Amino acid sequence: MNNRLADLYPASRLGAAARAARAAGLDALLLTPGPDLRYVTGYDAIQLERLTCLAVPADGAAFLVVPKLELAAAQASPVSALGLEMVAWEETHDPFRIISENLAGVGAVGLSDRMWALNVLKFRDALPSARQELASTALRGLRMRKTAAEAAALREAGAAIDRVHARVPGWLRPGLTEREVGSRIAEAILAEGHAQVDFVIVGSGPNAASPHHDLSDRVLLTGDVVVVDIGGTMPSGYCSDCTRTYAIGQPPPEFAAYYKVLQEAQEAACAFVRPGVSAGSVDDAARSLIAGAGYGEWFIHRTGHGIGLETHEDPYIVAGNTELLEPGMAFSVEPGIYPGPHGARIEDIVMCTEDGYERLNNGTRDLVVV
Ligand code: ZN
Ligand code: ZN
Ligand code: ZN
């Protein structure tokens, strides 16, 4: 494992996960491929119908159950640096039984949040006396508080998506469809250093008023406002997510009025971020300004979401969330106003620091008119 990966996925995680399981009242974590497994081991495994599962007892040695034909991949992964036992199972074996025999008598297990129901139900049968909980009851506290290495990985992801946005104005030409623009953006997301394109939203004209519109065959027109919300996963495993709103030629006059409000609200919410304030109060900081200007009914989603190995994870920046921000928490600040037949959103990833905040996206937030 190279040094950077060793910093990002330190061997000490396994012990930290076991202690977190104990603190959460769980006797073991059962982690199938996905972000929880990657967080604990660095192993970026694919979820398949054949079971791969890391068992992390609160007390005792962790072990990885892996299909025999995946063993070479597991051995080539960062898991091999952890020195844990790998139990390879053959096609006619029952991997659930291997786990239940090793965890006899456990009273509560934490299943990785993204485990398939297929496996959840098989674990219920294999460990009938074990209460099933989400692994996040143990791991969320760890995953929310980013280490310096994770912060650096998110900073690198932010810079990569900023470079893509810097190229977007060149592609917003009347006559091209959203899909055509989207495919150029997707290529650029990879070219600028991501390992994977996670999503590409190009919402033009009336589609700008639909926050999760993706791509359509609508042709871009002069006078359109275009919301571009894009993200990918870096080779490190950490994600980017950034929205900018563009205009092709002069936007409708009523648009400029609310874009200014939006920009102020996004700024105010970012500036509100510091240790000790609640996640919900960051939402209030954006929402009160937008509502005060008369656009409250058009701000129809929460202000943001945590980000890390997943694009959407804890903490959620949503009204009523009393979770207090701490240094190392990273999340989006992305208010939007969608009155139709156009709309706007501005999104940056923000990190809570010792005494305030750091933006991980730094492209201009002024309206870019192409
Ligand atoms: Zn979203
Ligand atoms: Zn986004
Ligand atoms: Zn987002």
mmCIF file of C-alpha atoms and ligand atoms in Angstrom:
data_model
loop_
_atom_site.group_PDB
_atom_site.id
_atom_site.type_symbol
_atom_site.label_atom_id
_atom_site.label_comp_id
_atom_site.label_asym_id
_atom_site.label_seq_id
_atom_site.Cartn_x
_atom_site.Cartn_y
_atom_site.Cartn_z
ATOM 1 C CA MET A 1 0.000 0.000 0.000
ATOM 2 C CA ASN A 2 1.490 3.373 -0.919
ATOM 3 C CA ASN A 3 1.925 6.029 1.743
ATOM 4 C CA ARG A 4 -1.010 8.145 0.678
ATOM 5 C CA LEU A 5 -3.416 5.241 0.883
ATOM 6 C CA ALA A 6 -1.912 4.249 4.224
ATOM 7 C CA ASP A 7 -2.639 7.773 5.496
ATOM 8 C CA LEU A 8 -6.171 7.755 4.098
ATOM 9 C CA TYR A 9 -6.993 4.252 5.327
ATOM 10 C CA PRO A 10 -4.780 3.742 8.376
ATOM 11 C CA ALA A 11 -4.442 0.255 9.859
ATOM 12 C CA SER A 12 -5.694 1.699 13.162
ATOM 13 C CA ARG A 13 -9.215 1.977 11.677
ATOM 14 C CA LEU A 14 -9.958 -1.657 12.352
ATOM 15 C CA GLY A 15 -9.382 -1.227 16.081
ATOM 16 C CA ALA A 16 -11.286 2.064 16.091
ATOM 17 C CA ALA A 17 -14.240 0.356 14.381
ATOM 18 C CA ALA A 18 -14.238 -2.447 16.976
ATOM 19 C CA ARG A 19 -14.202 0.072 19.839
ATOM 20 C CA ALA A 20 -16.992 2.077 18.192
ATOM 21 C CA ALA A 21 -19.032 -1.120 17.858
ATOM 22 C CA ARG A 22 -18.575 -1.851 21.562
ATOM 23 C CA ALA A 23 -19.526 1.737 22.470
ATOM 24 C CA ALA A 24 -22.680 1.423 20.340
ATOM 25 C CA GLY A 25 -23.678 -1.787 22.139
ATOM 26 C CA LEU A 26 -22.910 -4.043 19.180
ATOM 27 C CA ASP A 27 -21.061 -7.348 19.460
ATOM 28 C CA ALA A 28 -19.816 -7.272 15.866
ATOM 29 C CA LEU A 29 -19.929 -5.321 12.622
ATOM 30 C CA LEU A 30 -20.655 -7.192 9.394
ATOM 31 C CA LEU A 31 -19.429 -5.129 6.454
ATOM 32 C CA THR A 32 -20.146 -6.130 2.864
ATOM 33 C CA PRO A 33 -18.608 -4.219 -0.095
ATOM 34 C CA GLY A 34 -19.406 -0.513 -0.046
ATOM 35 C CA PRO A 35 -18.310 2.666 1.712
ATOM 36 C CA ASP A 36 -18.271 1.201 5.247
ATOM 37 C CA LEU A 37 -15.937 -1.631 4.209
ATOM 38 C CA ARG A 38 -13.752 0.779 2.268
ATOM 39 C CA TYR A 39 -13.605 3.181 5.208
ATOM 40 C CA VAL A 40 -12.481 0.489 7.636
ATOM 41 C CA THR A 41 -10.009 -1.322 5.332
ATOM 42 C CA GLY A 42 -9.374 0.659 2.128
ATOM 43 C CA TYR A 43 -10.743 -2.324 0.167
ATOM 44 C CA ASP A 44 -12.821 -1.071 -2.795
ATOM 45 C CA ALA A 45 -14.710 -4.315 -3.438
ATOM 46 C CA ILE A 46 -17.718 -4.777 -5.699
ATOM 47 C CA GLN A 47 -20.971 -6.015 -4.187
ATOM 48 C CA LEU A 48 -21.878 -9.347 -5.828
ATOM 49 C CA GLU A 49 -24.360 -12.104 -5.115
ATOM 50 C CA ARG A 50 -21.435 -14.137 -3.746
ATOM 51 C CA LEU A 51 -20.802 -12.915 -0.212
ATOM 52 C CA THR A 52 -17.730 -10.903 0.684
ATOM 53 C CA CYS A 53 -17.973 -9.788 4.323
ATOM 54 C CA LEU A 54 -15.616 -8.355 6.893
ATOM 55 C CA ALA A 55 -16.600 -9.405 10.397
ATOM 56 C CA VAL A 56 -15.328 -7.050 13.099
ATOM 57 C CA PRO A 57 -16.073 -8.467 16.549
ATOM 58 C CA ALA A 58 -16.138 -5.867 19.322
ATOM 59 C CA ASP A 59 -13.735 -8.164 21.150
ATOM 60 C CA GLY A 60 -11.594 -10.577 19.170
ATOM 61 C CA ALA A 61 -9.922 -10.807 15.795
ATOM 62 C CA ALA A 62 -11.562 -9.463 12.647
ATOM 63 C CA PHE A 63 -11.738 -11.792 9.635
ATOM 64 C CA LEU A 64 -12.707 -11.453 5.989
ATOM 65 C CA VAL A 65 -14.957 -14.038 4.376
ATOM 66 C CA VAL A 66 -14.369 -13.920 0.628
ATOM 67 C CA PRO A 67 -15.398 -16.059 -2.366
ATOM 68 C CA LYS A 68 -12.436 -18.135 -3.517
ATOM 69 C CA LEU A 69 -12.448 -16.470 -6.920
ATOM 70 C CA GLU A 70 -12.224 -13.024 -5.257
ATOM 71 C CA LEU A 71 -9.343 -14.041 -2.982
ATOM 72 C CA ALA A 72 -6.609 -12.758 -5.302
ATOM 73 C CA ALA A 73 -8.326 -9.365 -5.537
ATOM 74 C CA ALA A 74 -8.679 -9.188 -1.761
ATOM 75 C CA GLN A 75 -5.026 -10.118 -1.285
ATOM 76 C CA ALA A 76 -3.980 -7.420 -3.764
ATOM 77 C CA SER A 77 -6.073 -4.830 -1.896
ATOM 78 C CA PRO A 78 -5.116 -2.753 1.170
ATOM 79 C CA VAL A 79 -6.791 -5.436 3.324
ATOM 80 C CA SER A 80 -3.642 -7.538 3.024
ATOM 81 C CA ALA A 81 -1.691 -4.904 5.003
ATOM 82 C CA LEU A 82 -4.038 -5.387 7.982
ATOM 83 C CA GLY A 83 -2.810 -8.910 8.664
ATOM 84 C CA LEU A 84 -6.275 -10.304 9.263
ATOM 85 C CA GLU A 85 -7.410 -13.798 8.442
ATOM 86 C CA MET A 86 -9.042 -14.287 5.034
ATOM 87 C CA VAL A 87 -11.437 -17.203 4.851
ATOM 88 C CA ALA A 88 -12.009 -18.201 1.227
ATOM 89 C CA TRP A 89 -15.223 -20.087 0.532
ATOM 90 C CA GLU A 90 -15.894 -22.394 -2.399
ATOM 91 C CA GLU A 91 -18.983 -22.506 -4.568
ATOM 92 C CA THR A 92 -20.686 -25.241 -2.534
ATOM 93 C CA HIS A 93 -19.943 -23.705 0.887
ATOM 94 C CA ASP A 94 -22.335 -21.554 2.918
ATOM 95 C CA PRO A 95 -20.447 -18.342 3.779
ATOM 96 C CA PHE A 96 -23.164 -17.251 6.227
ATOM 97 C CA ARG A 97 -22.525 -20.381 8.232
ATOM 98 C CA ILE A 98 -18.792 -19.648 8.340
ATOM 99 C CA ILE A 99 -19.626 -16.310 9.919
ATOM 100 C CA SER A 100 -22.281 -17.595 12.310
ATOM 101 C CA GLU A 101 -19.934 -20.348 13.582
ATOM 102 C CA ASN A 102 -17.309 -17.719 14.330
ATOM 103 C CA LEU A 103 -19.743 -15.333 16.002
ATOM 104 C CA ALA A 104 -21.745 -17.873 18.014
ATOM 105 C CA GLY A 105 -23.855 -16.261 20.703
ATOM 106 C CA VAL A 106 -23.655 -12.618 19.569
ATOM 107 C CA GLY A 107 -26.595 -10.509 20.758
ATOM 108 C CA ALA A 108 -26.394 -7.559 18.341
ATOM 109 C CA VAL A 109 -24.729 -7.038 14.974
ATOM 110 C CA GLY A 110 -24.256 -3.860 12.929
ATOM 111 C CA LEU A 111 -24.831 -4.436 9.203
ATOM 112 C CA SER A 112 -23.245 -2.048 6.700
ATOM 113 C CA ASP A 113 -25.886 0.482 5.672
ATOM 114 C CA ARG A 114 -25.681 -0.396 2.003
ATOM 115 C CA MET A 115 -25.826 -4.175 2.455
ATOM 116 C CA TRP A 116 -28.288 -5.789 0.062
ATOM 117 C CA ALA A 117 -31.553 -7.022 1.619
ATOM 118 C CA LEU A 118 -30.612 -10.395 0.105
ATOM 119 C CA ASN A 119 -27.771 -10.637 2.624
ATOM 120 C CA VAL A 120 -29.577 -8.941 5.503
ATOM 121 C CA LEU A 121 -32.224 -11.653 5.479
ATOM 122 C CA LYS A 122 -29.668 -14.441 5.169
ATOM 123 C CA PHE A 123 -27.826 -13.028 8.195
ATOM 124 C CA ARG A 124 -31.113 -12.960 10.076
ATOM 125 C CA ASP A 125 -31.489 -16.693 9.440
ATOM 126 C CA ALA A 126 -27.828 -17.479 10.161
ATOM 127 C CA LEU A 127 -27.741 -15.474 13.426
ATOM 128 C CA PRO A 128 -31.332 -15.781 14.684
ATOM 129 C CA SER A 129 -30.560 -14.560 18.206
ATOM 130 C CA ALA A 130 -28.713 -11.414 17.040
ATOM 131 C CA ARG A 131 -30.542 -8.100 16.912
ATOM 132 C CA GLN A 132 -29.759 -6.346 13.598
ATOM 133 C CA GLU A 133 -28.737 -2.690 13.662
ATOM 134 C CA LEU A 134 -27.109 -0.393 11.120
ATOM 135 C CA ALA A 135 -23.319 -0.295 11.199
ATOM 136 C CA SER A 136 -23.630 3.482 11.026
ATOM 137 C CA THR A 137 -24.789 3.535 14.639
ATOM 138 C CA ALA A 138 -21.129 2.719 15.336
ATOM 139 C CA LEU A 139 -19.299 4.167 12.332
ATOM 140 C CA ARG A 140 -21.064 7.465 11.660
ATOM 141 C CA GLY A 141 -19.156 9.292 14.395
ATOM 142 C CA LEU A 142 -15.858 8.188 12.861
ATOM 143 C CA ARG A 143 -16.845 8.785 9.247
ATOM 144 C CA MET A 144 -18.227 12.279 9.922
ATOM 145 C CA ARG A 145 -15.003 13.589 11.458
ATOM 146 C CA LYS A 146 -12.527 13.680 8.599
ATOM 147 C CA THR A 147 -8.823 13.204 9.300
ATOM 148 C CA ALA A 148 -6.239 15.531 7.779
ATOM 149 C CA ALA A 149 -5.645 12.955 5.023
ATOM 150 C CA GLU A 150 -9.370 12.753 4.254
ATOM 151 C CA ALA A 151 -9.607 16.560 4.236
ATOM 152 C CA ALA A 152 -6.750 16.642 1.731
ATOM 153 C CA ALA A 153 -8.532 14.044 -0.440
ATOM 154 C CA LEU A 154 -11.742 16.106 -0.403
ATOM 155 C CA ARG A 155 -9.757 19.266 -1.209
ATOM 156 C CA GLU A 156 -8.237 17.466 -4.202
ATOM 157 C CA ALA A 157 -11.711 16.326 -5.330
ATOM 158 C CA GLY A 158 -12.997 19.905 -4.996
ATOM 159 C CA ALA A 159 -10.149 21.278 -7.091
ATOM 160 C CA ALA A 160 -10.791 18.645 -9.783
ATOM 161 C CA ILE A 161 -14.481 19.486 -10.140
ATOM 162 C CA ASP A 162 -13.627 23.217 -10.089
ATOM 163 C CA ARG A 163 -11.444 22.607 -13.160
ATOM 164 C CA VAL A 164 -14.417 20.975 -14.903
ATOM 165 C CA HIS A 165 -16.693 23.937 -14.085
ATOM 166 C CA ALA A 166 -14.043 26.287 -15.449
ATOM 167 C CA ARG A 167 -14.509 24.574 -18.831
ATOM 168 C CA VAL A 168 -18.337 24.462 -18.785
ATOM 169 C CA PRO A 169 -18.973 27.956 -20.272
ATOM 170 C CA GLY A 170 -17.241 26.839 -23.480
ATOM 171 C CA TRP A 171 -19.829 24.093 -23.971
ATOM 172 C CA LEU A 172 -22.994 26.089 -23.288
ATOM 173 C CA ARG A 173 -23.738 26.868 -26.926
ATOM 174 C CA PRO A 174 -27.257 27.481 -28.266
ATOM 175 C CA GLY A 175 -28.170 24.522 -30.498
ATOM 176 C CA LEU A 176 -26.512 21.833 -28.369
ATOM 177 C CA THR A 177 -28.743 19.566 -26.283
ATOM 178 C CA GLU A 178 -28.375 19.096 -22.526
ATOM 179 C CA ARG A 179 -27.272 15.531 -23.257
ATOM 180 C CA GLU A 180 -24.534 16.677 -25.651
ATOM 181 C CA VAL A 181 -23.234 19.162 -23.080
ATOM 182 C CA GLY A 182 -23.512 16.463 -20.415
ATOM 183 C CA SER A 183 -21.367 13.992 -22.318
ATOM 184 C CA ARG A 184 -18.581 16.594 -22.676
ATOM 185 C CA ILE A 185 -18.809 17.310 -18.960
ATOM 186 C CA ALA A 186 -18.650 13.582 -18.151
ATOM 187 C CA GLU A 187 -15.480 13.228 -20.253
ATOM 188 C CA ALA A 188 -13.957 16.214 -18.474
ATOM 189 C CA ILE A 189 -14.820 14.823 -15.030
ATOM 190 C CA LEU A 190 -12.623 11.821 -15.874
ATOM 191 C CA ALA A 191 -9.967 13.882 -17.657
ATOM 192 C CA GLU A 192 -9.575 16.140 -14.614
ATOM 193 C CA GLY A 193 -8.661 13.228 -12.368
ATOM 194 C CA HIS A 194 -11.803 11.449 -11.177
ATOM 195 C CA ALA A 195 -11.970 7.655 -11.401
ATOM 196 C CA GLN A 196 -15.732 7.673 -11.905
ATOM 197 C CA VAL A 197 -18.530 10.022 -12.994
ATOM 198 C CA ASP A 198 -21.243 9.970 -10.317
ATOM 199 C CA PHE A 199 -23.812 12.377 -11.775
ATOM 200 C CA VAL A 200 -24.209 15.119 -14.374
ATOM 201 C CA ILE A 201 -27.146 17.515 -14.111
ATOM 202 C CA VAL A 202 -27.596 20.050 -16.910
ATOM 203 C CA GLY A 203 -30.934 21.765 -16.260
ATOM 204 C CA SER A 204 -31.622 24.359 -18.945
ATOM 205 C CA GLY A 205 -34.536 26.770 -19.285
ATOM 206 C CA PRO A 206 -37.573 25.372 -17.437
ATOM 207 C CA ASN A 207 -35.522 22.311 -16.403
ATOM 208 C CA ALA A 208 -33.416 24.622 -14.199
ATOM 209 C CA ALA A 209 -36.437 24.763 -11.874
ATOM 210 C CA SER A 210 -36.249 20.978 -11.232
ATOM 211 C CA PRO A 211 -33.420 20.418 -8.702
ATOM 212 C CA HIS A 212 -32.742 16.772 -9.609
ATOM 213 C CA HIS A 213 -33.350 16.981 -13.347
ATOM 214 C CA ASP A 214 -30.464 15.115 -14.997
ATOM 215 C CA LEU A 215 -30.129 15.375 -18.776
ATOM 216 C CA SER A 216 -32.660 15.624 -21.584
ATOM 217 C CA ASP A 217 -32.702 16.184 -25.332
ATOM 218 C CA ARG A 218 -33.810 19.794 -24.848
ATOM 219 C CA VAL A 219 -31.830 22.143 -27.090
ATOM 220 C CA LEU A 220 -30.145 25.084 -25.346
ATOM 221 C CA LEU A 221 -31.526 28.487 -26.338
ATOM 222 C CA THR A 222 -30.280 32.046 -26.018
ATOM 223 C CA GLY A 223 -31.820 33.511 -22.879
ATOM 224 C CA ASP A 224 -31.656 30.194 -20.982
ATOM 225 C CA VAL A 225 -30.486 29.896 -17.423
ATOM 226 C CA VAL A 226 -28.593 26.583 -16.951
ATOM 227 C CA VAL A 227 -28.028 24.833 -13.604
ATOM 228 C CA VAL A 228 -24.985 22.532 -13.806
ATOM 229 C CA ASP A 229 -24.548 20.195 -10.804
ATOM 230 C CA ILE A 230 -21.759 17.639 -11.246
ATOM 231 C CA GLY A 231 -19.670 15.210 -9.253
ATOM 232 C CA GLY A 232 -17.470 12.167 -9.343
ATOM 233 C CA THR A 233 -15.337 9.865 -7.217
ATOM 234 C CA MET A 234 -11.572 10.303 -7.127
ATOM 235 C CA PRO A 235 -9.137 7.337 -7.137
ATOM 236 C CA SER A 236 -8.794 8.006 -3.386
ATOM 237 C CA GLY A 237 -12.468 7.046 -2.968
ATOM 238 C CA TYR A 238 -13.516 10.587 -1.980
ATOM 239 C CA CYS A 239 -16.261 12.445 -3.850
ATOM 240 C CA SER A 240 -16.784 15.853 -5.433
ATOM 241 C CA ASP A 241 -20.072 17.732 -5.833
ATOM 242 C CA CYS A 242 -20.416 21.311 -7.086
ATOM 243 C CA THR A 243 -23.179 23.396 -8.653
ATOM 244 C CA ARG A 244 -22.912 26.575 -10.630
ATOM 245 C CA THR A 245 -25.659 28.425 -12.506
ATOM 246 C CA TYR A 246 -24.924 29.911 -15.916
ATOM 247 C CA ALA A 247 -26.845 32.136 -18.324
ATOM 248 C CA ILE A 248 -26.729 31.987 -22.115
ATOM 249 C CA GLY A 249 -27.049 35.639 -23.049
ATOM 250 C CA GLN A 250 -29.019 38.005 -20.832
ATOM 251 C CA PRO A 251 -31.245 36.121 -18.360
ATOM 252 C CA PRO A 252 -34.865 37.183 -17.661
ATOM 253 C CA PRO A 253 -34.958 40.375 -15.520
ATOM 254 C CA GLU A 254 -36.683 38.767 -12.517
ATOM 255 C CA PHE A 255 -33.892 36.171 -12.452
ATOM 256 C CA ALA A 256 -31.151 38.639 -11.542
ATOM 257 C CA ALA A 257 -33.109 39.714 -8.434
ATOM 258 C CA TYR A 258 -33.330 36.250 -6.920
ATOM 259 C CA TYR A 259 -29.876 35.153 -8.039
ATOM 260 C CA LYS A 260 -28.453 37.970 -5.895
ATOM 261 C CA VAL A 261 -30.513 36.781 -2.903
ATOM 262 C CA LEU A 262 -29.317 33.211 -3.487
ATOM 263 C CA GLN A 263 -25.686 34.247 -3.635
ATOM 264 C CA GLU A 264 -26.018 36.186 -0.364
ATOM 265 C CA ALA A 265 -27.801 33.260 1.297
ATOM 266 C CA GLN A 266 -25.106 30.793 0.226
ATOM 267 C CA GLU A 267 -22.417 33.148 1.502
ATOM 268 C CA ALA A 268 -24.249 33.691 4.814
ATOM 269 C CA ALA A 269 -24.689 29.955 5.396
ATOM 270 C CA CYS A 270 -20.993 29.251 4.689
ATOM 271 C CA ALA A 271 -19.936 32.111 6.987
ATOM 272 C CA PHE A 272 -22.138 30.669 9.739
ATOM 273 C CA VAL A 273 -20.136 27.418 9.831
ATOM 274 C CA ARG A 274 -17.902 26.978 12.880
ATOM 275 C CA PRO A 275 -17.475 24.387 15.638
ATOM 276 C CA GLY A 276 -20.373 24.229 18.084
ATOM 277 C CA VAL A 277 -23.174 25.490 15.827
ATOM 278 C CA SER A 278 -25.846 22.979 14.904
ATOM 279 C CA ALA A 279 -26.240 21.573 11.399
ATOM 280 C CA GLY A 280 -29.820 22.826 11.423
ATOM 281 C CA SER A 281 -28.770 26.391 12.172
ATOM 282 C CA VAL A 282 -26.657 26.463 8.983
ATOM 283 C CA ASP A 283 -29.863 25.637 7.097
ATOM 284 C CA ASP A 284 -31.625 28.456 8.988
ATOM 285 C CA ALA A 285 -28.885 30.904 7.991
ATOM 286 C CA ALA A 286 -29.610 30.322 4.292
ATOM 287 C CA ARG A 287 -33.376 29.847 4.584
ATOM 288 C CA SER A 288 -34.136 32.912 6.705
ATOM 289 C CA LEU A 289 -32.437 35.162 4.167
ATOM 290 C CA ILE A 290 -34.246 33.601 1.210
ATOM 291 C CA ALA A 291 -37.595 33.634 3.023
ATOM 292 C CA GLY A 292 -37.010 37.231 4.139
ATOM 293 C CA ALA A 293 -36.611 38.255 0.507
ATOM 294 C CA GLY A 294 -39.916 36.559 -0.347
ATOM 295 C CA TYR A 295 -38.598 33.434 -2.084
ATOM 296 C CA GLY A 296 -39.044 30.941 0.794
ATOM 297 C CA GLU A 297 -41.655 28.811 -0.948
ATOM 298 C CA TRP A 298 -39.230 28.237 -3.856
ATOM 299 C CA PHE A 299 -36.403 26.856 -1.692
ATOM 300 C CA ILE A 300 -37.749 23.310 -1.639
ATOM 301 C CA HIS A 301 -34.830 21.200 -0.360
ATOM 302 C CA ARG A 302 -32.467 21.066 2.617
ATOM 303 C CA THR A 303 -29.360 23.240 2.468
ATOM 304 C CA GLY A 304 -26.867 20.408 2.232
ATOM 305 C CA HIS A 305 -25.476 16.968 2.978
ATOM 306 C CA GLY A 306 -22.263 15.528 4.332
ATOM 307 C CA ILE A 307 -19.752 14.174 1.825
ATOM 308 C CA GLY A 308 -16.813 11.789 1.958
ATOM 309 C CA LEU A 309 -16.700 8.250 0.585
ATOM 310 C CA GLU A 310 -20.358 8.847 -0.331
ATOM 311 C CA THR A 311 -21.767 11.921 -2.036
ATOM 312 C CA HIS A 312 -24.610 12.040 0.493
ATOM 313 C CA GLU A 313 -23.777 11.039 4.084
ATOM 314 C CA ASP A 314 -23.977 12.491 7.607
ATOM 315 C CA PRO A 315 -24.240 15.236 8.703
ATOM 316 C CA TYR A 316 -27.320 16.531 6.868
ATOM 317 C CA ILE A 317 -27.740 20.302 6.835
ATOM 318 C CA VAL A 318 -31.464 20.283 7.394
ATOM 319 C CA ALA A 319 -33.882 22.191 9.639
ATOM 320 C CA GLY A 320 -34.135 20.602 13.078
ATOM 321 C CA ASN A 321 -30.824 18.704 12.938
ATOM 322 C CA THR A 322 -29.320 19.432 16.363
ATOM 323 C CA GLU A 323 -25.992 17.693 15.608
ATOM 324 C CA LEU A 324 -23.219 20.125 16.535
ATOM 325 C CA LEU A 325 -20.552 20.805 13.921
ATOM 326 C CA GLU A 326 -16.982 19.826 14.730
ATOM 327 C CA PRO A 327 -13.677 20.413 12.974
ATOM 328 C CA GLY A 328 -13.304 17.925 10.132
ATOM 329 C CA MET A 329 -16.972 17.703 9.213
ATOM 330 C CA ALA A 330 -17.454 18.270 5.483
ATOM 331 C CA PHE A 331 -20.757 18.988 3.772
ATOM 332 C CA SER A 332 -22.379 20.864 0.934
ATOM 333 C CA VAL A 333 -23.950 24.297 1.275
ATOM 334 C CA GLU A 334 -26.313 24.421 -1.682
ATOM 335 C CA PRO A 335 -29.383 26.621 -1.370
ATOM 336 C CA GLY A 336 -31.553 26.950 -4.462
ATOM 337 C CA ILE A 337 -34.482 29.074 -5.639
ATOM 338 C CA TYR A 338 -36.795 27.503 -8.230
ATOM 339 C CA PRO A 339 -39.773 29.728 -9.067
ATOM 340 C CA GLY A 340 -39.975 28.530 -12.690
ATOM 341 C CA PRO A 341 -39.779 28.790 -15.616
ATOM 342 C CA HIS A 342 -36.155 28.970 -14.478
ATOM 343 C CA GLY A 343 -34.220 28.448 -11.262
ATOM 344 C CA ALA A 344 -30.798 28.632 -9.666
ATOM 345 C CA ARG A 345 -28.586 26.802 -7.195
ATOM 346 C CA ILE A 346 -25.086 27.498 -5.881
ATOM 347 C CA GLU A 347 -23.213 24.655 -4.203
ATOM 348 C CA ASP A 348 -19.842 24.429 -2.517
ATOM 349 C CA ILE A 349 -18.378 21.761 -0.287
ATOM 350 C CA VAL A 350 -17.416 23.334 3.025
ATOM 351 C CA MET A 351 -15.217 21.945 5.798
ATOM 352 C CA CYS A 352 -15.687 22.960 9.402
ATOM 353 C CA THR A 353 -12.250 24.013 10.748
ATOM 354 C CA GLU A 354 -10.950 24.773 14.263
ATOM 355 C CA ASP A 355 -12.236 28.324 14.123
ATOM 356 C CA GLY A 356 -14.554 28.601 11.121
ATOM 357 C CA TYR A 357 -14.824 27.085 7.702
ATOM 358 C CA GLU A 358 -12.911 26.335 4.531
ATOM 359 C CA ARG A 359 -14.520 26.141 1.108
ATOM 360 C CA LEU A 360 -13.306 23.232 -0.996
ATOM 361 C CA ASN A 361 -14.818 24.736 -4.174
ATOM 362 C CA ASN A 362 -13.426 28.045 -5.224
ATOM 363 C CA GLY A 363 -14.734 28.860 -8.713
ATOM 364 C CA THR A 364 -16.631 32.152 -9.048
ATOM 365 C CA ARG A 365 -20.148 32.220 -7.641
ATOM 366 C CA ASP A 366 -21.081 35.306 -9.649
ATOM 367 C CA LEU A 367 -23.474 34.515 -12.474
ATOM 368 C CA VAL A 368 -21.385 33.553 -15.500
ATOM 369 C CA VAL A 369 -23.038 34.864 -18.671
ATOM 370 C CA VAL A 370 -21.750 33.058 -21.770
HETATM 371 ZN ZN ZN B 1 -28.883 16.519 -4.552
HETATM 372 ZN ZN ZN B 2 -24.673 18.756 -6.222
HETATM 373 ZN ZN ZN B 3 -24.876 18.210 -3.256
#
